[in-house]
mmCIF file of C-alpha atoms in Angstrom:
data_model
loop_
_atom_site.group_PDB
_atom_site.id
_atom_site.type_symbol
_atom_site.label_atom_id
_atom_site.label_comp_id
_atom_site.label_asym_id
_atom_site.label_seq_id
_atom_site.Cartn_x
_atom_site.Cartn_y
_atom_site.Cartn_z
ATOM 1 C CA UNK A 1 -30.537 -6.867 -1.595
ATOM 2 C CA UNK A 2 -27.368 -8.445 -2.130
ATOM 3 C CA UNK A 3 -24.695 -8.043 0.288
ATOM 4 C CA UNK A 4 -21.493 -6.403 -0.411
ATOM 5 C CA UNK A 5 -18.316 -7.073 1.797
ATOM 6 C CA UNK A 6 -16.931 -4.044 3.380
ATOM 7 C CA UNK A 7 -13.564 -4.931 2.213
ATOM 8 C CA UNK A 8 -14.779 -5.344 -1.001
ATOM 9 C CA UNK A 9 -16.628 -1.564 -0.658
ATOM 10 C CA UNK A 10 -12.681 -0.295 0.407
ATOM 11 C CA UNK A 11 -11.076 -1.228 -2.200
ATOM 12 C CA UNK A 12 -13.815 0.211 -4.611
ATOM 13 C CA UNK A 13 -13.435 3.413 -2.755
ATOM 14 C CA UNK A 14 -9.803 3.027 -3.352
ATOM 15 C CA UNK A 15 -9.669 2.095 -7.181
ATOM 16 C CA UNK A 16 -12.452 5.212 -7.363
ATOM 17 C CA UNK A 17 -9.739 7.108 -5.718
ATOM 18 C CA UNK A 18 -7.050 5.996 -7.792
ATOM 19 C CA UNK A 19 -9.070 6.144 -11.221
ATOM 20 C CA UNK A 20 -9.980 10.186 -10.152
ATOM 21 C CA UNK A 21 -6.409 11.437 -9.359
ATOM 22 C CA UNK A 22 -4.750 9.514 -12.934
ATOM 23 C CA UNK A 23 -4.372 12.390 -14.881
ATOM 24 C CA UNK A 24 -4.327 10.383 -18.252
ATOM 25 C CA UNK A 25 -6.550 11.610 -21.631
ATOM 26 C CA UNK A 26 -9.694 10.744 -21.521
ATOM 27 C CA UNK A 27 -8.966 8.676 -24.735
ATOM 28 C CA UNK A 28 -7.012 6.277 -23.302
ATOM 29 C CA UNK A 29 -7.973 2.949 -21.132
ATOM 30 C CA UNK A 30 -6.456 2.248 -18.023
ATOM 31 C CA UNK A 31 -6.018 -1.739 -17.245
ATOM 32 C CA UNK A 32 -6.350 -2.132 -13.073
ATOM 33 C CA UNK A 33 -4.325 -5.152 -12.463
ATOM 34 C CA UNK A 34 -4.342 -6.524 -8.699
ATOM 35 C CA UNK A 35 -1.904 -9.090 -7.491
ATOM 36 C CA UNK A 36 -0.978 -11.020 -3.746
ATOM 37 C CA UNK A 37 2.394 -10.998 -4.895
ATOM 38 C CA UNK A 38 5.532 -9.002 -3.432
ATOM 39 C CA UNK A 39 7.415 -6.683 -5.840
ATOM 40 C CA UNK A 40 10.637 -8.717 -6.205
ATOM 41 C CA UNK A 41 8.625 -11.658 -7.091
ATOM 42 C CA UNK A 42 9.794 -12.948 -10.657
ATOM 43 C CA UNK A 43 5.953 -13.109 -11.490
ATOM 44 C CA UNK A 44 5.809 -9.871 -10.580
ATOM 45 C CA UNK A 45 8.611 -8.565 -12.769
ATOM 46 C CA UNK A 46 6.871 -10.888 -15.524
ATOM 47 C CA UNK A 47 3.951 -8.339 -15.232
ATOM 48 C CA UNK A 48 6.385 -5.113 -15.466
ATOM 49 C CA UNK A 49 6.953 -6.560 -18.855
ATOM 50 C CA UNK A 50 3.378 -6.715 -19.665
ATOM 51 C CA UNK A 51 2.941 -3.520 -18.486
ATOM 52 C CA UNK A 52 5.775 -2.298 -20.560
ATOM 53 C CA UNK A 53 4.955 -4.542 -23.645
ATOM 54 C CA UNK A 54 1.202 -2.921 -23.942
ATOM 55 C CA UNK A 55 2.235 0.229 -23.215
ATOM 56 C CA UNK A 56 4.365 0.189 -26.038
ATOM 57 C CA UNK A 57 2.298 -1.442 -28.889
ATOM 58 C CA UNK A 58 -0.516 0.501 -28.175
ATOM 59 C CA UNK A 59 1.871 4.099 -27.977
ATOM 60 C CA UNK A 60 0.274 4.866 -24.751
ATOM 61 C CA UNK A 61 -3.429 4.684 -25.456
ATOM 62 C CA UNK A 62 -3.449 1.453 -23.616
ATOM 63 C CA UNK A 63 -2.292 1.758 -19.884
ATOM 64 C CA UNK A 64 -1.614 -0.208 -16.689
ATOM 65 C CA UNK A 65 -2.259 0.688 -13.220
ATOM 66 C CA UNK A 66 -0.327 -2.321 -11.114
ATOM 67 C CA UNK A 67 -1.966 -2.977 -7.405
ATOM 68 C CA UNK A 68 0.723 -6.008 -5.822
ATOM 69 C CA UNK A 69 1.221 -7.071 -2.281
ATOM 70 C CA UNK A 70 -2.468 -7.973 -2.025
ATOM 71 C CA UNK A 71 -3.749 -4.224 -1.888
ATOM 72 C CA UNK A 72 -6.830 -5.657 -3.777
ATOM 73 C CA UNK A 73 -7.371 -8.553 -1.375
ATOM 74 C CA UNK A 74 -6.691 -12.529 -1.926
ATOM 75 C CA UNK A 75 -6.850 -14.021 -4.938
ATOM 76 C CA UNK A 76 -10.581 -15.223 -4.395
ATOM 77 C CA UNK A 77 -11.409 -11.698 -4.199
ATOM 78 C CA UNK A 78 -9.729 -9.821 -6.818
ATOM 79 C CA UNK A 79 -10.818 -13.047 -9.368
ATOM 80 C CA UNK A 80 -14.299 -11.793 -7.790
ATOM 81 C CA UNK A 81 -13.629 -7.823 -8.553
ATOM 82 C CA UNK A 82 -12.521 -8.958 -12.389
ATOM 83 C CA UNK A 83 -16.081 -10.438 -12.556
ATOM 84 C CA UNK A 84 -18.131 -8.031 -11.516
ATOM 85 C CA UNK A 85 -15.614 -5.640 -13.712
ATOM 86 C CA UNK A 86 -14.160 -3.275 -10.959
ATOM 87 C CA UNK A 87 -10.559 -4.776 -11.754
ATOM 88 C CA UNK A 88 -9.487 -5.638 -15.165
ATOM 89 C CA UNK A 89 -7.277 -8.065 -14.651
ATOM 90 C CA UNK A 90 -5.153 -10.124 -11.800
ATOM 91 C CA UNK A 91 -2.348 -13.082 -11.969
ATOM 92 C CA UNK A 92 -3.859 -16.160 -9.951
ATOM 93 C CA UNK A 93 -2.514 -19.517 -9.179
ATOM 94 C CA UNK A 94 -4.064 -22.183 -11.624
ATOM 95 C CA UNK A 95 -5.495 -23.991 -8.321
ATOM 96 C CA UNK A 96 -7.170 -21.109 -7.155
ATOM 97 C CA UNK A 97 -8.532 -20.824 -10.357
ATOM 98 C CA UNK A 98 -9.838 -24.136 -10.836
ATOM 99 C CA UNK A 99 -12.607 -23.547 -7.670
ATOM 100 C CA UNK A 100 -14.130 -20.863 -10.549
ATOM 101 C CA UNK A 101 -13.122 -22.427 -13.752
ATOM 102 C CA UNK A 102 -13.251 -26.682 -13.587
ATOM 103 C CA UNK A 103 -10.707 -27.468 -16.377
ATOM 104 C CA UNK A 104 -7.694 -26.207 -14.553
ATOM 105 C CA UNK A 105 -8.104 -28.689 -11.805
ATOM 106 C CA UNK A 106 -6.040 -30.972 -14.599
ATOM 107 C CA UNK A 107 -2.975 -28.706 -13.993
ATOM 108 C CA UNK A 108 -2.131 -29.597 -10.216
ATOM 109 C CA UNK A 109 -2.245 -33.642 -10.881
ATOM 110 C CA UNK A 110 0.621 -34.394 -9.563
ATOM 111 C CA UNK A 111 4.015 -35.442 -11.956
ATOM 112 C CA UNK A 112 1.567 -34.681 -14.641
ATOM 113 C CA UNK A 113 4.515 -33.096 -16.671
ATOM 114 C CA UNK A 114 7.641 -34.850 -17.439
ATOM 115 C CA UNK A 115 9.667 -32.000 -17.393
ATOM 116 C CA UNK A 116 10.073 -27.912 -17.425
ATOM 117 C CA UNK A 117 10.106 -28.718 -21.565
ATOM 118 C CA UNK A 118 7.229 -30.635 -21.379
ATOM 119 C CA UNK A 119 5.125 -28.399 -19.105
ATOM 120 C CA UNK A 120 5.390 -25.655 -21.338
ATOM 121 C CA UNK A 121 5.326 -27.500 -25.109
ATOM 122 C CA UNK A 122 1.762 -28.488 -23.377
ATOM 123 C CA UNK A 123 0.616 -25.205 -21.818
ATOM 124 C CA UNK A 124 1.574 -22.951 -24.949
ATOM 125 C CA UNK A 125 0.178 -25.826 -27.289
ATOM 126 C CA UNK A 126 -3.603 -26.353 -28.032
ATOM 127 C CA UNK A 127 -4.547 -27.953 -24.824
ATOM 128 C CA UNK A 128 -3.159 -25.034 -22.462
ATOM 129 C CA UNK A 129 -4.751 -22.123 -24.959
ATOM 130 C CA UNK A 130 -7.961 -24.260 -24.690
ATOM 131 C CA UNK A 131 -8.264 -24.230 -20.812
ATOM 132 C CA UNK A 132 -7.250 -20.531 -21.058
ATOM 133 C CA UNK A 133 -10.386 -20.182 -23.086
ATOM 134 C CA UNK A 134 -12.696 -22.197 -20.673
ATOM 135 C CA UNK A 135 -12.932 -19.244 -18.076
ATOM 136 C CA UNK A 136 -14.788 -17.047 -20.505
ATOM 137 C CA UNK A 137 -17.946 -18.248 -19.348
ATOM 138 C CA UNK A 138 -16.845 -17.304 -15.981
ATOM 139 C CA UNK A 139 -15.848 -14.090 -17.231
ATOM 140 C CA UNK A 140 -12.380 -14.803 -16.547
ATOM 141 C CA UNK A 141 -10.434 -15.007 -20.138
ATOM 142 C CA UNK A 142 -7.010 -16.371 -19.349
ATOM 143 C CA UNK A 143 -4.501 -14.948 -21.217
ATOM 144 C CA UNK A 144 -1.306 -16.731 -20.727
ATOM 145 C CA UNK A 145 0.965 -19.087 -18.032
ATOM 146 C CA UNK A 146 3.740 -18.351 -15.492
ATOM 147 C CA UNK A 147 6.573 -20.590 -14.450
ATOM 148 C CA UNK A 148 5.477 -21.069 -10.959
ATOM 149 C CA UNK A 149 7.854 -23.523 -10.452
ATOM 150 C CA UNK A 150 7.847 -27.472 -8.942
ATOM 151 C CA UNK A 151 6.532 -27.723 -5.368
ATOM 152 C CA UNK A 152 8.741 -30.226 -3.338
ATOM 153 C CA UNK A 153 8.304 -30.913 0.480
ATOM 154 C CA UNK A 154 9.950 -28.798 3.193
ATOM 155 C CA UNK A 155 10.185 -30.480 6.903
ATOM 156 C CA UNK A 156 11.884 -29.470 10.501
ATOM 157 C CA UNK A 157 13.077 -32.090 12.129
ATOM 158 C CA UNK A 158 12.842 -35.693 10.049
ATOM 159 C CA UNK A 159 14.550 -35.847 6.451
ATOM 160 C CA UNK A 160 12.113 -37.025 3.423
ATOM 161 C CA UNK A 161 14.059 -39.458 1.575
ATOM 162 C CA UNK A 162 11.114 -41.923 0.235
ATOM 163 C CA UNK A 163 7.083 -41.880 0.500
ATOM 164 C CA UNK A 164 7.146 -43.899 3.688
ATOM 165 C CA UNK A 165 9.078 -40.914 5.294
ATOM 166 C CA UNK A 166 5.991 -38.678 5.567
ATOM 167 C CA UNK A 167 4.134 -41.399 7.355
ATOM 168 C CA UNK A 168 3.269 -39.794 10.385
ATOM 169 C CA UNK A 169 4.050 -36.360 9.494
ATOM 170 C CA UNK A 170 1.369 -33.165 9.643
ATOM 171 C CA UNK A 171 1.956 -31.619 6.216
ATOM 172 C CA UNK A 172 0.948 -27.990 5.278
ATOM 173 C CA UNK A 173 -0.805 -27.474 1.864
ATOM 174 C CA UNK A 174 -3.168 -25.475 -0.100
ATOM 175 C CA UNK A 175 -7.115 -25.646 0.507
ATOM 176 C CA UNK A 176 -6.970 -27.584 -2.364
ATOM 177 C CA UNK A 177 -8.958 -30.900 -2.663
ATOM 178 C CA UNK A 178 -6.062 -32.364 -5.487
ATOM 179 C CA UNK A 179 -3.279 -31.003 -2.555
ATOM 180 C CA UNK A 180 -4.605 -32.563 0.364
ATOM 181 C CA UNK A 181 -5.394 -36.202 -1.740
ATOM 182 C CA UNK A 182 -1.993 -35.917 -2.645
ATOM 183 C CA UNK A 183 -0.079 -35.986 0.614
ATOM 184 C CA UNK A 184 -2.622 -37.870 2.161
ATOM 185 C CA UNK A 185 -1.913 -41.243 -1.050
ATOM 186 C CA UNK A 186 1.476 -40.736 -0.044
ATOM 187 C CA UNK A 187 1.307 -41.263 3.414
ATOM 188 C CA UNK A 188 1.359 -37.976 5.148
ATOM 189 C CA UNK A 189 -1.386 -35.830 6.870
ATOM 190 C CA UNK A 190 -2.606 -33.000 4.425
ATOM 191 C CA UNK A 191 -3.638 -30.013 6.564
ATOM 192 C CA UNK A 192 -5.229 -26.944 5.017
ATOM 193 C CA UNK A 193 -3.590 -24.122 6.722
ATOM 194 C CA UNK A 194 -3.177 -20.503 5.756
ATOM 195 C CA UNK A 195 0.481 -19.442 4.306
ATOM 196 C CA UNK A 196 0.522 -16.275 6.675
ATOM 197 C CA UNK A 197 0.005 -18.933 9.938
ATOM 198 C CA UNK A 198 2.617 -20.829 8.077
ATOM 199 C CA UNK A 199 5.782 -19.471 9.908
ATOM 200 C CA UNK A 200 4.427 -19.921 13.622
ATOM 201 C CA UNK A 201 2.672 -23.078 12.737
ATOM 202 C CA UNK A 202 6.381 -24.768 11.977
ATOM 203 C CA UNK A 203 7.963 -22.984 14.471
ATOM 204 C CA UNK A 204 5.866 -24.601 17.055
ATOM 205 C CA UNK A 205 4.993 -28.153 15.832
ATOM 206 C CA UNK A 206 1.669 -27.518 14.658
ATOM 207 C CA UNK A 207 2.764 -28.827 11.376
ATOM 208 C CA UNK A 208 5.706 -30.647 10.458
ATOM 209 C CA UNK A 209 6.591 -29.431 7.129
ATOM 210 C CA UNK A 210 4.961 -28.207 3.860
ATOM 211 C CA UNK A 211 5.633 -28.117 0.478
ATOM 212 C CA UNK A 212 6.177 -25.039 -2.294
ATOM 213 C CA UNK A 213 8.726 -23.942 -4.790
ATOM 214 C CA UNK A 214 12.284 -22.293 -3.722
ATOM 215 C CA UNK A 215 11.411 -18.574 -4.459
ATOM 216 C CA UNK A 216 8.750 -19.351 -1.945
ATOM 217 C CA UNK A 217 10.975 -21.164 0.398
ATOM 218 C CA UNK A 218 13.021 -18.376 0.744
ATOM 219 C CA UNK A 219 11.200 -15.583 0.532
ATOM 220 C CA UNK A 220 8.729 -16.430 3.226
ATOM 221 C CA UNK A 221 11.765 -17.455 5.210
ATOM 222 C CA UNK A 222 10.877 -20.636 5.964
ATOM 223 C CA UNK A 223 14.172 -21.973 5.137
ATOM 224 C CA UNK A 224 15.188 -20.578 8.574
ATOM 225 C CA UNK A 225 12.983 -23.007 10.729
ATOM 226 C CA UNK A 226 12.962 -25.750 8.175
ATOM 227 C CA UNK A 227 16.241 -28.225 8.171
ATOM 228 C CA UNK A 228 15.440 -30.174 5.054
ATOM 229 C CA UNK A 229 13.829 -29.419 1.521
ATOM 230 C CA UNK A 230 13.364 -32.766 -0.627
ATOM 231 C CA UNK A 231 12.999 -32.086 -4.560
ATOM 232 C CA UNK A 232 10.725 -34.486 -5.078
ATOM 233 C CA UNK A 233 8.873 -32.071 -7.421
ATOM 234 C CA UNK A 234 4.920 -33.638 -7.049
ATOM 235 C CA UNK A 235 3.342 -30.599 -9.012
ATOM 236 C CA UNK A 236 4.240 -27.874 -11.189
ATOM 237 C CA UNK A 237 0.868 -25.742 -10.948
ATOM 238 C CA UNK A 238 1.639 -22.151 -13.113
ATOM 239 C CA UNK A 239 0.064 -18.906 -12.625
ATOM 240 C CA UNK A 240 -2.088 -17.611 -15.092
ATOM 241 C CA UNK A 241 -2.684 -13.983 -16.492
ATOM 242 C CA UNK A 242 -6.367 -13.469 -16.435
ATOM 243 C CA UNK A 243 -8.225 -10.266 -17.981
ATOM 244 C CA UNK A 244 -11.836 -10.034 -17.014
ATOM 245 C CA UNK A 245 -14.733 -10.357 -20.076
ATOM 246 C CA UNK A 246 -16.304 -7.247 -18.862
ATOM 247 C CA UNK A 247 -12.997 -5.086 -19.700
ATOM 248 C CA UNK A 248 -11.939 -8.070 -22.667
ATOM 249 C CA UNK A 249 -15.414 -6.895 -24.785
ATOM 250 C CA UNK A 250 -14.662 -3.082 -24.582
ATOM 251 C CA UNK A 251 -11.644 -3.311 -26.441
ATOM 252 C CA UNK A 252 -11.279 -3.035 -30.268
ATOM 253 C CA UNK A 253 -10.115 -5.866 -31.953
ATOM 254 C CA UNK A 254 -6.377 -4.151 -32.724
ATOM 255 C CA UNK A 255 -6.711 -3.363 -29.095
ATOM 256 C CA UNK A 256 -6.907 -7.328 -28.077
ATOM 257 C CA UNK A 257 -4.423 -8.266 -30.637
ATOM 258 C CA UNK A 258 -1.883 -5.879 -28.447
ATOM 259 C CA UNK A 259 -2.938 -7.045 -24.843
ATOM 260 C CA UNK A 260 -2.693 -10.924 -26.229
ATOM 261 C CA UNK A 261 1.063 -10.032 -27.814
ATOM 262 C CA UNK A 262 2.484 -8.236 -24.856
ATOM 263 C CA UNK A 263 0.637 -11.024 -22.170
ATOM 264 C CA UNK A 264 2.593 -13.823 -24.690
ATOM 265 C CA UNK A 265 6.315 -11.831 -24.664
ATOM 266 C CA UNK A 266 6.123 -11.051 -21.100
ATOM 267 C CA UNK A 267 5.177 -14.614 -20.542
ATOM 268 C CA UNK A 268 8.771 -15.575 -22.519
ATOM 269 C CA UNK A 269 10.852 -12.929 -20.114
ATOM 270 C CA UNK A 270 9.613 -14.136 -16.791
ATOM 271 C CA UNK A 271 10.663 -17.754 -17.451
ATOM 272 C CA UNK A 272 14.156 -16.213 -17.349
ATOM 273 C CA UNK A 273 13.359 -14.021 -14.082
ATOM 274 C CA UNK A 274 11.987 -17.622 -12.466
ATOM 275 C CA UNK A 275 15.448 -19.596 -12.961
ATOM 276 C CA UNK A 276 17.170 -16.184 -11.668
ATOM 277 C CA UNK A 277 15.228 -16.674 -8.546
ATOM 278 C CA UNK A 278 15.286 -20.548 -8.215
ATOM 279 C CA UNK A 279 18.957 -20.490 -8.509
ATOM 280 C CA UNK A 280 19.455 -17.505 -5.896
ATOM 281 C CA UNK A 281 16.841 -19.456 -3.161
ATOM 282 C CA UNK A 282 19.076 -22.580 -3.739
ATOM 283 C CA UNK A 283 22.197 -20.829 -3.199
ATOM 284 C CA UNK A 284 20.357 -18.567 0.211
ATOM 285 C CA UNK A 285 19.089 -22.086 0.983
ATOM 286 C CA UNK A 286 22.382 -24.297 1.232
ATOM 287 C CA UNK A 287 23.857 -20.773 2.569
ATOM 288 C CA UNK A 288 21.916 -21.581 5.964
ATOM 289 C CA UNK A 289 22.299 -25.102 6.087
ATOM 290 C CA UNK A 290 19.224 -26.320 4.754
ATOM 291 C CA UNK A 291 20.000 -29.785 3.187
ATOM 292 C CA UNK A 292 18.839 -30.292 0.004
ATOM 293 C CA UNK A 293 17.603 -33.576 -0.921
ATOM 294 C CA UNK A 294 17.315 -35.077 -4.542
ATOM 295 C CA UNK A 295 14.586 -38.416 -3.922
ATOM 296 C CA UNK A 296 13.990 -40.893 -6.396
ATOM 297 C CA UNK A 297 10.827 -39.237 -8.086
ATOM 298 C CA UNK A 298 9.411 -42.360 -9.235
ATOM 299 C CA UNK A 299 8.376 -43.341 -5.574
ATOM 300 C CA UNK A 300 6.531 -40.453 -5.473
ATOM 301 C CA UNK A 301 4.600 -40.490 -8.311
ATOM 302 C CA UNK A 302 3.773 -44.120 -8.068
ATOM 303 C CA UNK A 303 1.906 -43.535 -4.865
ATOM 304 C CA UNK A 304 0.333 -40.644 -6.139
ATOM 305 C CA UNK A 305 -1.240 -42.419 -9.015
ATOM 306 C CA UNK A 306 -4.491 -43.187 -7.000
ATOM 307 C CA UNK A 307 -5.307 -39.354 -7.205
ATOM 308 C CA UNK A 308 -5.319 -39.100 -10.816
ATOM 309 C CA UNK A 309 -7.188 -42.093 -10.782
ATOM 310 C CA UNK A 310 -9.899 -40.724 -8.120
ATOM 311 C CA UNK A 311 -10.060 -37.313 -10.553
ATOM 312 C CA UNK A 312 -11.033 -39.148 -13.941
ATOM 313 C CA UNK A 313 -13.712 -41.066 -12.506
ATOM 314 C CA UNK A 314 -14.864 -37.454 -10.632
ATOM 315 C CA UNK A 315 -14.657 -35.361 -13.956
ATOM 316 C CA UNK A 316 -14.962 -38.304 -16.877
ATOM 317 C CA UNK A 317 -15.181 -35.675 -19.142
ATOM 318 C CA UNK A 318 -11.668 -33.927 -18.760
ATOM 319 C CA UNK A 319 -10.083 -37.762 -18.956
ATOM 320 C CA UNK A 320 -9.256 -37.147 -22.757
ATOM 321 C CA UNK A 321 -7.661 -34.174 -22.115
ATOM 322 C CA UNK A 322 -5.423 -35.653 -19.014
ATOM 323 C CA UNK A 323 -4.504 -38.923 -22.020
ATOM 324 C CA UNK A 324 -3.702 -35.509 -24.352
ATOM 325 C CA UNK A 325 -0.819 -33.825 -21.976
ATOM 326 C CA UNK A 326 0.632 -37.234 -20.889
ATOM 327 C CA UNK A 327 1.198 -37.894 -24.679
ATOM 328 C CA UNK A 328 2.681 -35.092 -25.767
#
């Protein structure tokens, strides 16, 4: 008998309780969509506009019942709910997504993208509606991309100007394989640590620094304990939009043409909510007397070349597709 998590049994119980008190026609389909994120998030607000968008192509038939904050559980487990079907659908980062679906593992090489233009001529091309694709098998159809932003390296106490500056230095990241063989080519000690420790673990020299994007910089007030935030910009890894196959097949075909249109024009409108919000952090940032340095990128990226070279020879199959973006 298989065993089933008793989180995972709450939070049936709760979408069971949820799904018994919505007093909508029996005719229409309610979309469950689970999220880690805050509600002033500008991912967030991107899904308001999805939420709006299918709501008002489909006149109502089509409805969405929004579950943020991490009501649903971590991103792990609600991708886990959309497979087994109890949640329709859930906005992931692209590395958490890559331990289910291989492919997006090519989107958190680091200075993979020249720039915001080229990330997104790329991701809303063939070769970002292709990886969106690949999750199918995993019953995870991706739908479309959020600006997550550029992650750039936070510290404490010692400025990072160059590479050789995070010699020496204990450097939060992601349980990410690509993450930690990042800092660790550049000189700095990766260590796997998780973002609600993150505070304390600064605050007391467990770590040094770590790296994200300004919303996130702000908004998990790190920018109070941290005295320098380099822009150095290694990886711009975007959230994805994922509805889960079980749900996908049960719609009608004018049905998926609505939730593709309203996942692609809410996509559009949160690009503008992400600048809003990068340019407020900067502005709460500086405010406190965080010193914001702009490195010369190149450094960077040319001691981070090792770990793209380390991932083609691990996955010789998706080195065509890596050649692809960079020649865009």
């Amino acid at each position: 008998m298989r065993y089933i998590p008793l989180k995972t049994i709450a939070v049936l119980l709760m979408l069971l309780t949820s799904m018994s008190s919505c007093k909508e026609e029996t005719s229409n389909k309610v979309l469950y969509l689970g999220h880690t994120l805050p509600q002033s998030h500008p991912v967030h607000k991107g899904i308001l506009e999805f939420q709006k968008a299918l709501e008002a192509k489909s006149k109502g038939t089509l409805k969405v019942k929004i579950f943020p904050d991490a009501q649903l559980g971590s991103e792990r487990e609600v991708l886990e709910l959309l497979q087994i079907g109890s949640v329709a659908a859930t906005k992931v980062s692209a590395a958490t997504l890559s331990n289910f679906v291989p492919e997006y593992h090519i989107l958190g090489i680091p200075y993979l993208f020249r720039d915001k233009q080229h990330q997104f001529d790329v991701l809303e091309g063939d070769v970002g509606k292709s990886i969106l694709e690949k999750g199918s098998k995993f019953w995870l159809r991706g739908l479309c991309y959020y600006d997550a932003g550029s992650r750039s390296f936070y510290t404490s106490e010692k400025a990072i100007r160059t590479p050789e500056d995070l010699k020496g230095l204990k450097i939060r990241v992601m349980n990410n394989q690509m993450a930690i063989n990042m800092v660790n080519s550049m000189g700095g000690s990766a260590t796997p640590l998780a973002y609600g420790e993150l505070y304390t673990a600064i605050q007391q020299g467990v770590v040094d620094g770590a790296e994200n994007n300004p919303p996130s910089f702000v908004s998990s007030n790190h920018y109070e304990i941290s005295k320098y935030y380099t822009l150095d910009q290694h990886s711009s890894v975007p959230d994805v939009l994922l509805i889960g196959t079980k749900f996908w097949n049960k719609l009608s075909d004018q049905e998926k043409i609505w939730v593709q249109e309203a996942a692609d024009e809410s996509a559009q409108a949160q690009k503008k909510f992400w600048n809003d919000s990068v340019e407020e952090s900067m502005r709460v940032a500086k405010a406190a007397g965080v010193e914001i340095i702009i490195p010369e990128k190149s450094l960077f990226a040319e001691k981070s070349k090792s770990v793209v070279e380390d991932f083609v020879k691990e996955f010789p199959e998706m080195a065509p597709i890596v050649t692809q973006i960079k020649n865009n």
